[in-house]
Amino acid sequence: MAEKFRVALSSDFRKADGSPTYPDFDLTPLREAPGVEMAFLESRNPLEASQLEDFDALILLAHRFARESLPKSGRLAAVARFGVGYDTVDVDACTDAGIALVITPDGVRRPVAVSIVTLMLALTGKLMVKDRLTREAAAGFAKRSDYMGVGLVGRTLGALGIGNIGAELFRLVKPFDMKFIAHDPYADKKLAGELGIELVSLEDVFRRSDILSVSVPLNDETRHIVNAERFALMKPTAYLINTARGPIVDQKALTKVLQERRIAGAGLDVLEQEPPDPDDPILKLDNIILAPHALCWTDQCFSGNGAADVKAVLDVQHGREPRGVVNRAVLASDRWKKRLADFRARFGD
Ligand SMILES: NC(=O)c1ccc[n+]([C@@H]2O[C@H](COP(=O)([O-])OP(=O)(O)OC[C@H]3O[C@@H](n4cnc5c(N)ncnc54)[C@H](O)[C@@H]3O)[C@@H](O)[C@H]2O)c1
């Protein structure tokens, strides 16, 4: 019998009892695709080369894919990350091995932008404290006037990064009548113009924002790009929101400015250490809203990411170029073109 197109899934897609961790990720199209065989991996972090020798594609959630994860067989053609962050994947190693790294921008764009809006509204509306006041009954109601919220009309929404998610944030917030600014050295200037976003310097986005949202990838350039020096530029009334990756913000510096009430507050979906140390002082602050790197987790986010990964994998199986490839240099290589031609010959167009 002809060899199947074999797809590995990282172990975190399945619970210990074998049931799916995320039932919204519909694996039926993969399970029922002719010529495809799928298998769940054992949990190893980073993934080990020996686990991946006999697979053509990998769908990857939280495990790391490092250079030592590269299978020696040379069979693996695609790593499909469930989501868009790929700081857990050694991109150069994938490129060197001719493996396409695929991400799912269409799946996360709206859900993460909505989670930024959620934090912005909860922070400026003082939602968390008002919830607590209500539970204190009369004593809480008596303190209502001490917690005036912040209206958004004419206020400045700033973004660090206006890619897939950052741009969607501005699309969603358009009816709020805010001023839009952003810092992004690689921005699509035409898109920025269309969305009414003024592109500004790194310093100015900190200086001028009333709400500053971070939507950049984590890399050597962006690690601790939000730090003590930049907090010093922010207005005492400003809020910081980070839904990107924890280490983009110097968390010790953020904790200090929040303790000293030098900015109004922060909303974080991501932390430098996840999960945090239970004694981490950031957990004790009352001027921060925290989420466990899951604020964007909705049925639609998981079904969207899953559908995008399944489509990418099936595209590769049929010799078609998948969407959302990060290391596009791979696509231009003769090795990749031959791989796709071989898949096309085996599984049809
Ligand atoms: N919290 C979550 O669950 C969650 C979910 C999805 C994505 N994310 C994070 O959000 C990040 C952004 O996602 P995206 O899909 O918008 O990515 P993207 O690549 O489409 O956009 C990132 C933008 O950042 C810009 N950028 C790069 N370096 C910069 C710098 N030094 N200063 C300013 N801008 C810079 C890029 O030009 C780009 O426009 C991801 O890398 C991921 O880490 C988090």
XYZ file of C-alpha atoms and ligand atoms in Angstrom:
393
model
C 0.000 0.000 0.000
C 1.241 3.497 -0.865
C 2.801 5.481 1.960
C 0.347 7.870 3.637
C 0.886 11.590 4.227
C 1.604 11.461 7.959
C 0.656 14.374 10.230
C 1.868 14.683 13.838
C 0.019 16.741 16.452
C 1.708 17.948 19.619
C 0.490 16.167 22.758
C -1.196 19.280 24.194
C -4.083 18.880 21.716
C -5.185 15.772 23.637
C -5.987 15.203 27.323
C -4.555 12.316 29.336
C -7.810 10.351 28.799
C -7.461 10.728 25.017
C -10.271 13.274 24.602
C -9.532 16.513 22.723
C -8.229 19.422 24.836
C -9.933 21.892 22.499
C -13.059 20.375 20.933
C -13.487 23.537 18.807
C -10.415 22.437 16.850
C -12.225 20.206 14.348
C -9.886 17.425 13.263
C -12.537 15.674 11.153
C -11.314 17.095 7.804
C -7.820 15.777 8.586
C -9.033 12.453 9.961
C -11.225 11.873 6.897
C -8.838 13.191 4.228
C -7.869 10.452 1.764
C -4.240 9.401 2.051
C -3.720 11.107 5.450
C -2.747 9.442 8.706
C -2.516 11.467 11.914
C -0.921 10.697 15.267
C -0.432 12.514 18.585
C 3.124 12.859 19.887
C 4.342 12.151 23.410
C 5.103 15.314 25.389
C 8.790 16.256 25.013
C 10.031 19.816 25.316
C 11.665 20.654 23.016
C 10.298 18.006 20.670
C 12.839 15.305 19.882
C 14.028 14.469 16.359
C 13.327 10.759 16.914
C 9.618 11.523 17.444
C 9.311 13.192 14.046
C 11.295 10.958 11.671
C 8.219 9.414 10.007
C 6.033 12.499 9.567
C 5.437 14.861 6.642
C 3.838 17.652 8.696
C 3.524 18.754 12.306
C 0.733 20.778 13.933
C 2.255 22.426 16.962
C 0.732 24.164 19.984
C 2.942 25.063 22.954
C 5.943 22.732 22.638
C 9.244 24.092 21.419
C 10.612 23.089 18.017
C 14.386 23.572 18.285
C 17.294 22.750 15.969
C 17.690 19.462 17.848
C 14.039 18.674 16.957
C 14.893 18.425 13.232
C 14.361 14.820 12.125
C 17.315 13.282 10.285
C 15.101 11.558 7.701
C 14.477 14.886 5.904
C 10.823 13.874 5.506
C 9.211 16.677 7.529
C 8.001 19.364 5.084
C 5.883 21.712 7.214
C 5.504 22.868 10.816
C 2.103 24.501 11.305
C 1.968 26.610 14.491
C -1.483 26.901 16.030
C -1.454 30.721 16.379
C 0.874 33.419 15.107
C 3.625 33.660 17.741
C 6.601 31.560 16.718
C 9.209 32.461 19.337
C 9.028 28.765 20.361
C 10.207 27.659 16.902
C 13.780 27.853 15.599
C 12.949 29.494 12.271
C 16.517 29.349 10.924
C 16.669 25.625 11.675
C 13.407 25.116 9.734
C 14.710 27.171 6.817
C 18.037 25.282 6.754
C 16.102 22.000 6.628
C 13.730 23.225 3.895
C 10.742 23.037 6.266
C 7.982 25.633 5.779
C 6.860 27.261 9.045
C 3.173 28.141 8.796
C 1.174 30.378 11.178
C -2.537 31.261 11.390
C -3.004 35.057 11.168
C -6.603 34.704 9.982
C -7.494 32.700 13.107
C -6.139 35.128 15.724
C -6.611 38.560 14.116
C -10.124 39.325 15.394
C -9.977 37.383 18.710
C -6.765 39.093 19.908
C -7.910 42.538 18.735
C -11.135 41.969 20.693
C -9.108 41.017 23.778
C -7.203 44.330 23.521
C -10.517 46.215 23.319
C -11.773 44.187 26.307
C -8.777 45.279 28.387
C -9.028 48.891 27.218
C -12.711 49.110 28.171
C -12.266 47.266 31.467
C -9.324 49.462 32.491
C -10.791 52.824 31.509
C -14.249 51.853 32.764
C -12.759 50.607 36.069
C -14.751 47.416 35.640
C -12.829 45.262 38.130
C -13.079 47.724 41.020
C -16.770 48.396 40.312
C -17.446 44.674 40.412
C -15.787 44.539 43.858
C -17.708 47.605 45.104
C -21.023 46.022 44.153
C -20.210 42.899 46.144
C -19.586 45.127 49.196
C -23.248 46.269 48.988
C -23.960 49.599 50.740
C -20.331 50.136 51.783
C -19.221 49.669 48.176
C -21.936 51.870 46.708
C -20.844 54.617 49.114
C -17.392 54.610 47.477
C -18.631 54.802 43.838
C -17.670 58.431 43.340
C -14.007 57.644 44.112
C -13.749 55.539 40.972
C -14.572 57.745 38.012
C -13.832 56.114 34.679
C -12.071 57.628 31.673
C -14.044 58.528 28.544
C -12.438 57.654 25.232
C -13.632 60.348 22.798
C -10.654 62.371 21.605
C -8.223 60.304 23.685
C -5.172 58.849 21.978
C -4.900 55.135 21.301
C -1.314 54.175 20.515
C 0.022 50.898 19.220
C 3.470 49.420 19.158
C 3.173 47.335 15.995
C 0.397 47.593 13.399
C 0.580 44.223 11.688
C -2.191 41.657 11.576
C -3.546 42.305 15.112
C -2.502 45.937 15.650
C -4.271 47.070 12.462
C -7.408 45.089 13.363
C -7.521 46.887 16.731
C -7.827 50.235 14.939
C -10.486 48.848 12.574
C -12.577 47.738 15.552
C -12.166 50.949 17.521
C -12.974 53.327 14.655
C -16.456 54.298 16.016
C -14.927 55.288 19.382
C -13.736 58.645 17.920
C -10.238 58.373 19.341
C -6.965 59.711 17.901
C -4.820 56.929 16.449
C -1.012 56.817 16.601
C 1.461 53.959 16.172
C 5.131 53.159 16.065
C 6.115 50.439 13.605
C 9.331 50.832 11.588
C 8.122 48.221 9.067
C 4.525 49.441 8.829
C 2.486 49.316 5.668
C 2.262 53.124 5.318
C -0.646 52.964 2.869
C -2.675 50.847 5.299
C -1.776 53.192 8.181
C -3.069 56.117 6.096
C -6.281 54.284 5.222
C -6.929 53.514 8.897
C -6.210 57.109 9.951
C -3.155 56.153 12.000
C -0.372 58.708 12.443
C 2.998 56.929 12.430
C 5.257 58.347 15.155
C 8.644 57.703 16.760
C 9.129 55.094 19.482
C 9.443 57.840 22.108
C 6.329 59.666 20.907
C 4.103 56.607 21.048
C 4.985 56.359 24.760
C 4.714 60.126 25.318
C 1.406 60.716 23.565
C -0.718 57.584 24.136
C -3.547 57.552 26.656
C -3.819 53.839 26.014
C -0.786 52.066 24.588
C -1.192 48.552 23.216
C 1.708 46.240 22.357
C 1.353 43.988 19.269
C 4.919 43.230 18.137
C 6.599 39.840 17.835
C 9.098 38.848 20.516
C 12.646 38.952 19.125
C 16.057 40.422 20.028
C 14.916 43.873 18.887
C 11.692 43.898 20.922
C 12.753 42.107 24.144
C 12.236 44.693 26.948
C 11.469 47.392 24.361
C 8.911 48.530 26.975
C 11.219 49.389 29.875
C 11.851 51.847 32.734
C 13.250 54.517 30.403
C 10.098 54.377 28.247
C 7.673 54.199 31.200
C 9.237 57.498 32.302
C 7.898 59.048 29.075
C 4.281 57.947 29.687
C 1.529 60.181 31.057
C 0.565 59.465 34.691
C -2.988 58.903 33.372
C -1.961 56.388 30.678
C -2.680 52.663 30.502
C -0.426 49.952 29.051
C -1.864 46.828 27.413
C 0.257 43.839 26.395
C -1.333 40.898 24.601
C 1.786 40.024 22.566
C 4.502 38.273 24.590
C 5.556 38.806 28.232
C 9.285 39.501 27.731
C 8.540 42.462 25.423
C 7.779 44.355 28.663
C 10.331 44.621 31.480
C 7.940 43.295 34.098
C 10.023 44.385 37.111
C 10.023 47.941 35.770
C 6.264 47.762 35.113
C 5.602 46.457 38.624
C 7.593 49.389 40.045
C 5.759 52.087 38.054
C 2.418 50.557 38.992
C 3.389 50.298 42.681
C 4.473 53.947 42.596
C 1.309 54.835 40.606
C 3.368 56.586 37.950
C 0.944 55.344 35.246
C -2.792 54.720 35.690
C -2.760 50.987 35.145
C -2.060 48.042 32.901
C -3.745 45.075 31.284
C -1.650 42.008 30.580
C -2.606 38.792 28.842
C 1.038 37.699 28.893
C 3.750 37.593 31.566
C 7.529 37.219 31.514
C 7.140 33.917 33.336
C 4.080 31.787 32.565
C 2.615 30.612 34.821
C 3.942 33.250 37.264
C 5.552 32.588 40.628
C 2.687 32.817 43.162
C 4.797 35.365 45.084
C 5.319 37.595 42.053
C 4.509 41.123 43.314
C 2.616 41.893 40.089
C -0.156 39.555 41.303
C -0.729 41.782 44.355
C -1.356 45.037 42.476
C -4.828 46.574 42.313
C -4.131 48.730 39.239
C -3.627 45.888 36.802
C -5.915 43.411 35.038
C -4.342 40.047 34.311
C -5.282 37.132 32.070
C -3.525 33.742 31.769
C -2.418 34.073 28.103
C -5.932 33.041 27.159
C -8.010 36.194 26.818
C -8.396 35.590 23.079
C -9.327 31.945 23.606
C -12.793 31.589 22.184
C -14.584 28.879 20.241
C -14.058 30.975 17.094
C -10.341 31.518 17.747
C -9.723 27.806 18.175
C -11.889 26.720 15.273
C -10.257 29.413 13.088
C -6.683 28.465 13.987
C -7.483 24.773 13.620
C -9.131 25.202 10.231
C -6.178 27.275 8.986
C -3.625 24.677 10.137
C -5.602 21.773 8.681
C -5.959 23.623 5.374
C -2.226 24.397 5.289
C -1.321 20.772 5.935
C -3.758 19.469 3.303
C -2.475 22.068 0.832
C 1.055 20.728 1.294
C -0.215 17.158 0.900
C -1.684 18.090 -2.485
C 1.406 19.982 -3.588
C -0.108 23.444 -3.154
C 1.685 26.343 -1.449
C 0.101 26.883 1.995
C -0.973 30.326 3.267
C 0.779 31.984 6.206
C 4.357 30.793 5.545
C 6.831 32.722 7.747
C 10.136 31.621 6.161
C 9.180 32.394 2.576
C 12.750 31.757 1.356
C 11.965 28.036 1.658
C 9.220 28.367 -0.968
C 11.726 29.609 -3.562
C 14.128 26.674 -3.079
C 14.409 23.829 -5.614
C 14.140 21.379 -2.724
C 10.716 22.712 -1.731
C 9.475 22.815 -5.342
C 10.524 19.180 -5.795
C 8.790 18.242 -2.536
C 5.546 19.826 -3.677
C 5.817 18.203 -7.118
C 6.318 14.791 -5.437
C 3.272 15.320 -3.171
C 1.218 16.401 -6.198
C 2.245 13.270 -8.060
C 1.304 11.063 -5.084
C -1.902 12.730 -3.874
C -3.189 14.717 -6.868
C -3.959 18.394 -7.218
N -1.990 36.684 23.658
C -2.165 35.786 22.717
O -2.806 34.757 22.919
C -1.598 36.046 21.362
C -2.251 35.507 20.247
C -1.753 35.777 18.984
C -0.615 36.550 18.839
N 0.016 37.037 19.936
C 1.240 37.843 19.771
O 0.947 39.001 19.033
C 2.065 39.307 18.208
C 1.625 40.135 17.022
O 0.846 39.325 16.154
P 0.495 39.794 14.670
O -0.275 38.669 14.065
O -0.079 41.152 14.687
O 1.955 39.837 14.038
P 2.427 40.628 12.749
O 3.760 40.066 12.400
O 1.356 40.637 11.701
O 2.596 42.133 13.252
C 3.642 42.538 14.061
C 3.958 43.986 13.722
O 5.004 44.401 14.588
C 5.866 45.234 13.832
N 7.169 45.333 14.470
C 8.212 44.459 14.406
N 9.243 44.940 15.129
C 8.839 46.122 15.650
C 9.471 47.094 16.488
N 10.720 46.923 16.901
N 8.773 48.185 16.830
C 7.486 48.375 16.404
N 6.857 47.504 15.579
C 7.523 46.386 15.227
C 5.897 44.568 12.469
O 6.332 45.488 11.481
C 4.454 44.162 12.281
O 3.712 45.172 11.626
C 2.605 37.921 17.815
O 3.965 37.951 17.501
C 2.319 37.082 19.026
O 3.468 36.996 19.823
C -0.463 36.796 21.178
